[in-house]
Amino acid sequence: MTKPVVAIVGRPNVGKSTIFNRIVGERVAIVEDMPGVTRDRIYSKGEWLNREFNLIDTGGIELGDEPLLVQMRAQAELAIKEADVIIFIVNGREGITGADQEVAKLLFRSDKPVVLGVNKIDNPDMQEELYEFYSLGMDTPYPISGSHGLGLGDLLDDVIKHFPDEEEDPYDEDTIRISLIGRPNVGKSSIVNAMLGEERVIVSNIPGTTRDAIDTPFTQDDQDYVLIDTAGMRKRGKVYEATEKYSVLRSLKAIERSNVVLVVINAEEGLIEQDKKIAGYAHEAGRAVVIVVNKWDAVAKDDKTMKNFETKLREELLFLTYAPILFVSAKTKQRLHTVLPMVKKVSENHHLRVPTNVLNDMIMDAVAMNPTPTDKGKRLKINYVTQVAVEPPTFVFFVNEPELMHFSYERFLENRLRATFDFEGTPIKIFARKKN
Ligand code: GDP
């Protein structure tokens, strides 16, 4: 269930992003092209020999204007803390630098497996550049070329050898897994505590544990829930805190493990860029999302405040139009009792399966209302629609020419689906496939 995490560490310009993109491969291209969705990715899925993993480019986590060494240390610390296997990249053309040695020392002291990639070895006669890197004290240095895509297979073979055994899913299928994400101090822990103190909430005595997280299972009205990584939510990582960045990676892991993501925003501060990024990950991961605006008690209000806040939030989170917004206060408990019912509802919507005949009737009506687009005299023809998956609901449209399915028409179809069925809180995926 939790995929192994691989982190790429190395000085700036050694080629980390190129290697990241190579490993992630065409998967990046699948990601929807939507306004507001993160483009600069530091975290993505990778796969090698049928083993899936999550890949982090620690270089993508900027730490402001800190000096190189501080940045490198922070990256290494992050990788050591969060990854199962670390890929350490050095530049084969420049040789070993002081910063490389510094990082090597840190990695060496940790008990995490490290695979050393010597990058920019673009052709075989450069192999002898490799020997110097043995002195870093790692196992075999792998010659690689990010720009030419060479050598990565051998390196990845080694990486997956170090993966821990697959973890069994500790919860049964009907358990709703909830994660709360948001910057430090938005009130995540306060919300959790308030939620767990609610009426009819029965917290399990035995915390759920996985390799690196402590979860809190509980039930309310016969529904099982689990709060994912409640410990991580409270524990403040030095690295992130010291640099005013919150624990992106922990959040991403938590998102990955959950069905429903509560994006917590501090009403006093409003939405900031970082919130947007993390919310973007929840969307891309296809999770159900509820936006929770906390500290609503601390805001001076009149009858328009809530509406205005919502309008502004919606403008900034265009890709999350489907997510309900709750205005709560962990302090006064205002509307906190609405959180769990909403979680349950969006989780149901996330699982919603529309019968094929109902779906096709509805789409035919939609097409009658707004005819399919044409291009160069050719008209898109939708032959048949089927829902191929839930969590999130995923629809495949069998059409004459998939290229004729323009973004705007796809949007229209999504809107019709949403107008007909209750998909509040869940993303929807639409694919067009060729079939005459
Ligand atoms: P976390 O870092 O997101 O887990 O945030 P905490 O739950 O630790 O809360 C950070 C601070 O905000 C604490 O001082 C809380 O007492 C305060 N706080 C949390 N929720 C509320 C709220 O609804 N209203 C007000 N006024 N303060 C809150």
Coordinates of C-alpha atoms and ligand atoms in Angstrom, one line a residue:
M1 CA 0.0 0.0 0.0
T2 CA 2.7 2.5 0.9
K3 CA 5.0 2.6 -2.0
P4 CA 8.8 2.7 -1.3
V5 CA 10.2 6.2 -1.5
V6 CA 13.4 7.0 -3.5
A7 CA 15.0 10.3 -3.0
I8 CA 17.5 11.9 -5.4
V9 CA 20.2 14.0 -3.7
G10 CA 23.0 15.9 -5.2
R11 CA 24.5 19.4 -5.8
P12 CA 22.8 21.8 -8.1
N13 CA 23.4 21.2 -11.7
V14 CA 24.6 17.6 -11.4
G15 CA 21.5 16.7 -13.4
K16 CA 19.0 15.6 -10.7
S17 CA 15.9 16.9 -12.5
T18 CA 17.0 15.4 -15.8
I19 CA 17.4 12.0 -14.1
F20 CA 14.2 12.5 -12.2
N21 CA 12.3 13.1 -15.5
R22 CA 14.0 10.1 -17.1
I23 CA 12.9 7.8 -14.3
V24 CA 9.4 9.2 -14.1
G25 CA 9.3 8.9 -17.9
E26 CA 6.1 9.5 -19.8
R27 CA 4.0 9.5 -16.6
V28 CA 4.5 13.2 -16.3
A29 CA 2.8 13.7 -19.6
I30 CA -0.4 12.0 -18.4
V31 CA -0.9 14.6 -15.7
E32 CA -3.8 16.8 -16.6
D33 CA -3.0 20.2 -18.0
M34 CA -5.0 22.4 -15.8
P35 CA -4.5 25.9 -14.6
G36 CA -3.2 25.9 -11.1
V37 CA -1.8 22.4 -11.1
T38 CA 1.8 22.3 -10.1
R39 CA 4.2 22.2 -12.9
D40 CA 7.4 22.1 -11.0
R41 CA 7.3 18.7 -9.7
I42 CA 9.5 17.3 -7.0
Y43 CA 7.5 14.2 -6.4
S44 CA 6.2 11.7 -8.8
K45 CA 5.6 8.0 -9.4
G46 CA 8.3 5.8 -10.9
E47 CA 8.3 2.2 -11.9
W48 CA 11.0 -0.3 -12.6
L49 CA 10.6 -4.0 -13.3
N50 CA 7.0 -3.8 -12.1
R51 CA 8.0 -2.2 -8.8
E52 CA 6.3 1.1 -8.2
F53 CA 7.8 3.7 -6.1
N54 CA 7.6 7.4 -5.3
L55 CA 10.5 9.5 -6.4
I56 CA 11.5 12.7 -4.8
D57 CA 13.8 15.3 -6.3
T58 CA 15.1 16.9 -3.2
G59 CA 16.7 19.7 -5.3
G60 CA 13.2 20.9 -6.1
I61 CA 12.6 21.8 -2.5
E62 CA 14.1 25.3 -2.4
L63 CA 15.2 26.7 0.9
G64 CA 15.4 30.3 0.0
D65 CA 18.8 31.9 -0.2
E66 CA 20.6 29.6 2.2
P67 CA 24.2 28.8 1.3
L68 CA 24.9 25.7 -0.7
L69 CA 26.2 23.7 2.1
V70 CA 23.1 24.4 4.3
Q71 CA 20.9 23.5 1.3
M72 CA 22.8 20.3 0.7
R73 CA 22.6 19.3 4.4
A74 CA 18.9 20.0 4.4
Q75 CA 18.3 17.9 1.3
A76 CA 20.3 15.0 2.7
E77 CA 18.5 15.2 6.0
L78 CA 15.2 15.1 4.2
A79 CA 16.2 12.2 2.1
I80 CA 17.5 10.3 5.1
K81 CA 14.3 10.9 7.0
E82 CA 11.8 10.2 4.3
A83 CA 13.3 7.9 1.8
D84 CA 13.8 4.1 1.7
V85 CA 16.6 4.3 -0.8
I86 CA 18.7 7.4 -1.7
I87 CA 20.1 8.0 -5.2
F88 CA 23.2 10.2 -4.7
I89 CA 24.1 12.0 -8.0
V90 CA 27.6 13.4 -8.6
N91 CA 29.0 15.0 -11.7
G92 CA 31.5 12.8 -13.5
R93 CA 33.0 15.7 -15.4
E94 CA 33.8 17.8 -12.4
G95 CA 35.1 15.2 -10.0
I96 CA 34.4 15.2 -6.3
T97 CA 33.7 18.6 -4.6
G98 CA 33.7 19.6 -1.0
A99 CA 29.9 19.6 -1.0
D100 CA 29.8 16.1 -2.4
Q101 CA 32.0 14.9 0.4
E102 CA 29.9 16.7 3.0
V103 CA 26.7 15.0 1.7
A104 CA 28.5 11.6 1.4
K105 CA 29.4 11.9 5.0
L106 CA 25.9 12.5 6.1
L107 CA 24.5 9.7 4.0
F108 CA 27.2 7.4 5.1
R109 CA 26.3 7.9 8.8
S110 CA 22.6 7.2 8.2
D111 CA 21.5 3.6 7.8
K112 CA 19.7 4.2 4.6
P113 CA 20.9 2.4 1.5
V114 CA 22.6 4.8 -1.0
V115 CA 23.1 4.1 -4.7
L116 CA 25.7 6.4 -6.3
G117 CA 25.2 7.6 -9.8
V118 CA 28.0 9.3 -11.6
N119 CA 26.3 11.5 -14.1
K120 CA 27.3 13.1 -17.4
I121 CA 29.3 10.0 -18.4
D122 CA 27.9 10.3 -21.9
N123 CA 30.1 7.8 -23.7
P124 CA 32.1 4.6 -22.8
D125 CA 35.5 6.2 -23.0
M126 CA 34.7 8.4 -20.1
Q127 CA 34.4 5.3 -17.8
E128 CA 37.7 6.0 -16.1
E129 CA 36.4 9.1 -14.6
L130 CA 34.5 6.8 -12.4
Y131 CA 37.4 5.5 -10.2
E132 CA 37.8 8.6 -8.3
F133 CA 34.3 8.3 -6.9
Y134 CA 35.0 5.1 -5.1
S135 CA 36.6 7.3 -2.5
L136 CA 33.2 8.5 -1.5
G137 CA 32.9 5.3 0.3
M138 CA 29.7 4.1 -1.3
D139 CA 29.2 0.8 -3.2
T140 CA 29.8 0.7 -6.9
P141 CA 29.4 4.0 -8.6
Y142 CA 27.1 3.7 -11.6
P143 CA 28.1 5.6 -14.7
I144 CA 25.0 7.3 -16.1
S145 CA 24.0 9.9 -18.6
G146 CA 20.8 11.7 -17.7
S147 CA 20.7 13.6 -21.0
H148 CA 21.2 10.4 -23.1
G149 CA 19.3 8.1 -20.8
L150 CA 22.3 5.7 -20.3
G151 CA 23.0 3.5 -17.4
L152 CA 19.8 4.1 -15.5
G153 CA 18.7 0.5 -15.8
D154 CA 21.6 -0.8 -13.9
L155 CA 21.3 1.9 -11.3
L156 CA 17.5 1.2 -10.8
D157 CA 18.2 -2.6 -10.6
D158 CA 20.3 -1.8 -7.6
V159 CA 17.8 0.7 -6.2
I160 CA 14.9 -1.8 -6.1
K161 CA 17.0 -4.5 -4.6
H162 CA 17.1 -2.3 -1.5
F163 CA 13.4 -1.8 -1.2
P164 CA 11.8 -3.0 2.1
D165 CA 9.3 -5.8 1.9
E166 CA 5.9 -4.7 0.8
E167 CA 3.8 -3.6 3.7
E168 CA 0.4 -5.0 4.2
D169 CA -2.5 -2.7 4.3
P170 CA -3.4 -2.5 8.0
Y171 CA -7.0 -1.3 7.4
D172 CA -10.0 -3.0 5.8
E173 CA -11.4 -1.7 2.6
D174 CA -14.4 0.2 4.1
T175 CA -12.2 2.2 6.4
I176 CA -12.1 5.8 5.3
R177 CA -8.6 7.1 5.5
I178 CA -8.4 10.8 6.2
S179 CA -5.3 13.0 6.0
L180 CA -5.1 16.6 7.0
I181 CA -2.7 18.7 5.1
G182 CA -1.6 22.3 5.6
R183 CA 1.2 24.5 6.8
P184 CA 2.3 24.4 10.4
N185 CA -0.1 26.3 12.7
V186 CA -3.1 26.3 10.6
G187 CA -4.7 24.1 13.3
K188 CA -4.4 20.6 12.0
S189 CA -3.7 19.0 15.4
S190 CA -6.4 21.1 17.0
I191 CA -8.9 19.9 14.5
V192 CA -7.8 16.3 15.0
N193 CA -8.1 16.6 18.8
A194 CA -11.5 18.3 18.5
M195 CA -12.7 15.7 16.0
L196 CA -11.6 12.8 18.2
G197 CA -13.4 14.5 21.2
E198 CA -16.7 14.6 19.3
E199 CA -19.8 12.8 20.3
R200 CA -20.1 9.2 19.4
V201 CA -16.5 9.1 18.2
I202 CA -14.8 6.1 19.6
V203 CA -11.0 6.1 19.3
S204 CA -9.3 2.7 19.1
N205 CA -6.9 2.0 21.9
I206 CA -4.4 0.6 19.5
P207 CA -2.9 3.1 17.1
G208 CA -2.3 1.9 13.6
T209 CA 1.3 1.9 12.7
T210 CA 3.2 1.6 9.4
R211 CA 6.9 1.8 8.7
D212 CA 7.1 5.5 9.5
A213 CA 3.8 6.8 10.6
I214 CA 1.4 6.5 13.5
D215 CA -2.3 6.6 12.6
T216 CA -5.3 7.0 14.7
P217 CA -8.2 4.7 13.9
F218 CA -11.7 5.6 15.2
T219 CA -15.3 4.9 14.5
Q220 CA -18.4 7.0 14.5
D221 CA -21.9 5.6 13.9
D222 CA -20.5 2.3 12.7
Q223 CA -18.2 3.8 10.1
D224 CA -14.5 3.1 10.5
Y225 CA -12.1 6.0 9.9
V226 CA -8.4 6.4 10.3
L227 CA -6.5 9.6 10.6
I228 CA -3.4 9.1 8.7
D229 CA 0.0 10.0 10.2
T230 CA -1.4 11.9 13.2
A231 CA 2.1 11.9 14.7
G232 CA 3.7 13.4 11.7
M233 CA 1.2 16.2 11.9
R234 CA 2.4 17.1 15.3
K235 CA 6.0 16.4 15.0
R236 CA 7.7 19.4 13.6
G237 CA 10.6 18.5 11.3
K238 CA 13.6 20.7 12.0
V239 CA 14.4 21.1 8.3
Y240 CA 11.1 22.4 7.3
E241 CA 10.4 24.4 10.3
A242 CA 13.8 26.1 10.2
T243 CA 13.2 27.2 6.7
E244 CA 9.6 28.1 7.0
K245 CA 8.6 25.3 4.7
Y246 CA 6.3 22.8 5.9
S247 CA 6.6 19.1 5.6
V248 CA 5.9 18.7 1.9
L249 CA 7.0 15.1 1.8
R250 CA 5.1 14.0 4.8
S251 CA 2.0 15.6 3.4
L252 CA 2.6 13.9 0.1
K253 CA 3.0 10.5 1.7
A254 CA -0.1 11.1 3.8
I255 CA -2.1 12.1 0.7
E256 CA -0.9 9.0 -1.0
R257 CA -2.2 6.8 1.8
S258 CA -5.6 8.5 2.2
N259 CA -9.0 8.4 0.5
V260 CA -10.1 11.8 1.6
V261 CA -7.8 14.8 2.0
L262 CA -8.7 17.7 4.2
V263 CA -6.9 20.8 3.0
V264 CA -6.7 23.0 6.0
I265 CA -6.4 26.7 5.5
N266 CA -5.9 29.4 8.2
A267 CA -8.8 31.9 7.8
E268 CA -6.6 34.6 9.2
E269 CA -4.0 34.3 6.5
G270 CA -5.9 33.0 3.6
L271 CA -4.5 30.8 0.9
I272 CA -0.8 31.0 0.1
E273 CA 1.2 29.5 -2.8
Q274 CA 2.4 26.5 -0.8
D275 CA -1.2 25.6 0.1
K276 CA -2.0 25.6 -3.5
K277 CA 0.8 23.3 -4.4
I278 CA -0.1 20.7 -1.9
A279 CA -3.8 20.9 -2.8
G280 CA -2.7 20.3 -6.4
Y281 CA -1.0 17.1 -5.3
A282 CA -4.2 15.9 -3.7
H283 CA -6.1 16.6 -6.9
E284 CA -3.5 15.0 -9.1
A285 CA -3.4 11.9 -6.9
G286 CA -7.2 11.6 -7.5
R287 CA -8.2 11.8 -3.9
A288 CA -11.4 13.2 -2.6
V289 CA -10.9 16.7 -1.2
V290 CA -12.6 18.9 1.4
I291 CA -11.3 22.4 2.0
V292 CA -11.4 23.3 5.7
V293 CA -11.0 26.9 6.5
N294 CA -10.1 26.9 10.2
K295 CA -9.9 29.7 12.8
W296 CA -13.1 31.2 11.5
D297 CA -13.7 32.5 15.0
A298 CA -10.7 34.8 14.7
V299 CA -12.0 36.6 11.6
A300 CA -14.0 39.8 11.8
K301 CA -17.1 39.1 9.9
D302 CA -20.2 40.7 8.4
D303 CA -22.8 38.9 6.2
K304 CA -20.6 38.9 3.2
T305 CA -17.3 37.7 4.6
M306 CA -17.9 34.0 4.1
K307 CA -19.1 34.5 0.5
N308 CA -16.2 36.7 -0.3
F309 CA -13.7 34.4 1.2
E310 CA -15.2 31.5 -0.8
T311 CA -15.1 33.4 -4.0
K312 CA -11.5 34.3 -3.6
L313 CA -10.6 30.8 -2.7
R314 CA -12.4 29.4 -5.7
E315 CA -10.6 31.8 -8.0
E316 CA -7.3 30.6 -6.7
L317 CA -8.1 26.9 -6.6
L318 CA -9.7 26.6 -10.0
F319 CA -8.7 22.9 -10.3
L320 CA -10.6 22.1 -7.1
T321 CA -14.0 23.5 -8.1
Y322 CA -15.5 20.2 -6.9
A323 CA -14.2 20.4 -3.4
P324 CA -16.7 21.6 -0.7
I325 CA -15.5 24.3 1.6
L326 CA -16.2 24.2 5.4
F327 CA -15.7 27.2 7.6
V328 CA -14.8 25.9 11.1
S329 CA -13.2 26.7 14.3
A330 CA -11.3 24.1 16.2
K331 CA -11.3 26.6 19.1
T332 CA -15.0 27.2 19.5
K333 CA -15.9 23.9 17.7
Q334 CA -18.1 25.9 15.4
R335 CA -19.3 23.6 12.5
L336 CA -16.7 21.0 13.4
H337 CA -19.4 18.4 13.6
T338 CA -20.0 18.9 9.9
V339 CA -16.5 17.6 9.0
L340 CA -17.0 13.9 9.4
P341 CA -20.4 13.7 7.7
M342 CA -18.8 15.6 4.8
V343 CA -15.8 13.2 4.7
K344 CA -18.2 10.3 4.6
K345 CA -20.2 11.9 1.8
V346 CA -17.3 12.8 -0.5
S347 CA -15.9 9.3 0.2
E348 CA -19.2 7.8 -1.1
N349 CA -19.0 10.1 -4.1
H350 CA -15.4 9.0 -4.7
H351 CA -16.8 5.5 -5.0
L352 CA -19.8 6.3 -7.0
R353 CA -20.5 3.9 -9.9
V354 CA -22.9 5.0 -12.6
P355 CA -24.7 2.2 -14.4
T356 CA -23.6 2.1 -18.0
N357 CA -27.1 2.5 -19.5
V358 CA -27.9 5.5 -17.3
L359 CA -24.5 7.0 -18.2
N360 CA -25.0 6.6 -22.0
D361 CA -28.5 8.0 -21.9
M362 CA -27.2 11.0 -20.0
I363 CA -24.3 11.6 -22.4
M364 CA -26.5 11.3 -25.5
D365 CA -28.8 14.0 -24.0
A366 CA -25.7 16.1 -23.3
V367 CA -24.6 15.7 -26.9
A368 CA -28.0 16.7 -28.2
M369 CA -27.8 19.8 -26.1
N370 CA -24.3 20.8 -27.2
P371 CA -23.2 19.1 -30.4
T372 CA -19.7 17.5 -30.4
P373 CA -16.9 19.7 -31.9
T374 CA -15.6 19.4 -35.4
D375 CA -12.2 19.9 -36.8
K376 CA -11.3 20.2 -40.5
G377 CA -14.7 19.1 -41.4
K378 CA -14.6 16.0 -39.2
R379 CA -17.0 15.7 -36.2
L380 CA -16.3 13.9 -33.0
K381 CA -18.6 11.0 -32.6
I382 CA -19.1 9.4 -29.2
N383 CA -20.1 5.8 -29.7
Y384 CA -20.1 4.5 -26.2
V385 CA -19.2 5.6 -22.6
T386 CA -18.2 3.4 -19.7
Q387 CA -17.0 3.9 -16.2
V388 CA -13.8 1.9 -15.8
A389 CA -12.9 2.8 -12.2
V390 CA -13.8 4.4 -9.0
E391 CA -11.6 6.4 -6.5
P392 CA -11.8 8.6 -8.5
P393 CA -14.6 7.9 -10.9
T394 CA -13.0 7.4 -14.3
F395 CA -14.8 7.4 -17.6
V396 CA -13.7 6.1 -21.0
F397 CA -15.4 7.6 -24.0
F398 CA -15.1 5.5 -27.1
V399 CA -15.0 7.8 -30.0
N400 CA -14.1 8.0 -33.7
E401 CA -11.1 10.3 -33.3
P402 CA -9.7 10.9 -29.8
E403 CA -7.9 14.1 -31.0
L404 CA -11.3 15.6 -31.6
M405 CA -12.1 15.5 -27.9
H406 CA -11.0 19.0 -27.1
F407 CA -10.4 20.2 -23.6
S408 CA -13.4 22.5 -23.6
Y409 CA -15.7 19.7 -24.7
E410 CA -14.3 17.4 -22.1
R411 CA -15.0 20.1 -19.6
F412 CA -18.6 20.3 -20.8
L413 CA -19.0 16.6 -20.4
E414 CA -17.5 16.7 -16.9
N415 CA -19.9 19.5 -16.0
R416 CA -22.8 17.5 -17.3
L417 CA -21.7 14.4 -15.3
R418 CA -21.4 16.6 -12.2
A419 CA -24.8 18.2 -12.8
T420 CA -26.5 14.8 -13.2
F421 CA -24.7 12.7 -10.5
D422 CA -23.4 13.7 -7.1
F423 CA -19.6 13.9 -7.5
E424 CA -19.1 16.7 -5.0
G425 CA -15.6 16.4 -3.4
T426 CA -14.2 14.0 -6.0
P427 CA -12.2 14.5 -9.1
I428 CA -13.4 12.8 -12.2
K429 CA -11.2 11.4 -14.9
I430 CA -12.2 11.3 -18.6
F431 CA -10.3 9.6 -21.3
A432 CA -11.1 9.3 -25.0
R433 CA -10.2 6.1 -26.8
K434 CA -10.5 5.3 -30.5
K435 CA -13.3 2.9 -31.5
N436 CA -15.4 3.2 -34.6
Ligands
GDP1 P1 -0.9 22.6 13.3 O1 0.5 23.0 13.2 O2 -1.6 22.8 11.9 O3 -1.2 21.2 13.8 O4 -1.6 23.7 14.2 P2 -2.0 23.6 15.8 O5 -3.3 22.7 15.9 O6 -0.9 23.2 16.6 O7 -2.5 25.1 16.0 C1 -1.7 26.1 15.9 C2 -2.2 27.3 16.8 O8 -3.4 27.8 16.3 C3 -2.4 26.9 18.2 O9 -1.9 28.0 19.0 C4 -3.9 26.7 18.3 O10 -4.3 27.0 19.6 C5 -4.4 27.8 17.3 N1 -5.7 27.4 16.8 C6 -6.0 26.2 16.2 N2 -7.3 26.2 15.8 C7 -7.8 27.4 16.0 C8 -9.1 28.0 15.8 O11 -10.0 27.5 15.3 N3 -9.2 29.3 16.2 C9 -8.2 30.0 16.8 N4 -8.4 31.3 17.1 N5 -7.0 29.5 17.0 C10 -6.8 28.2 16.7

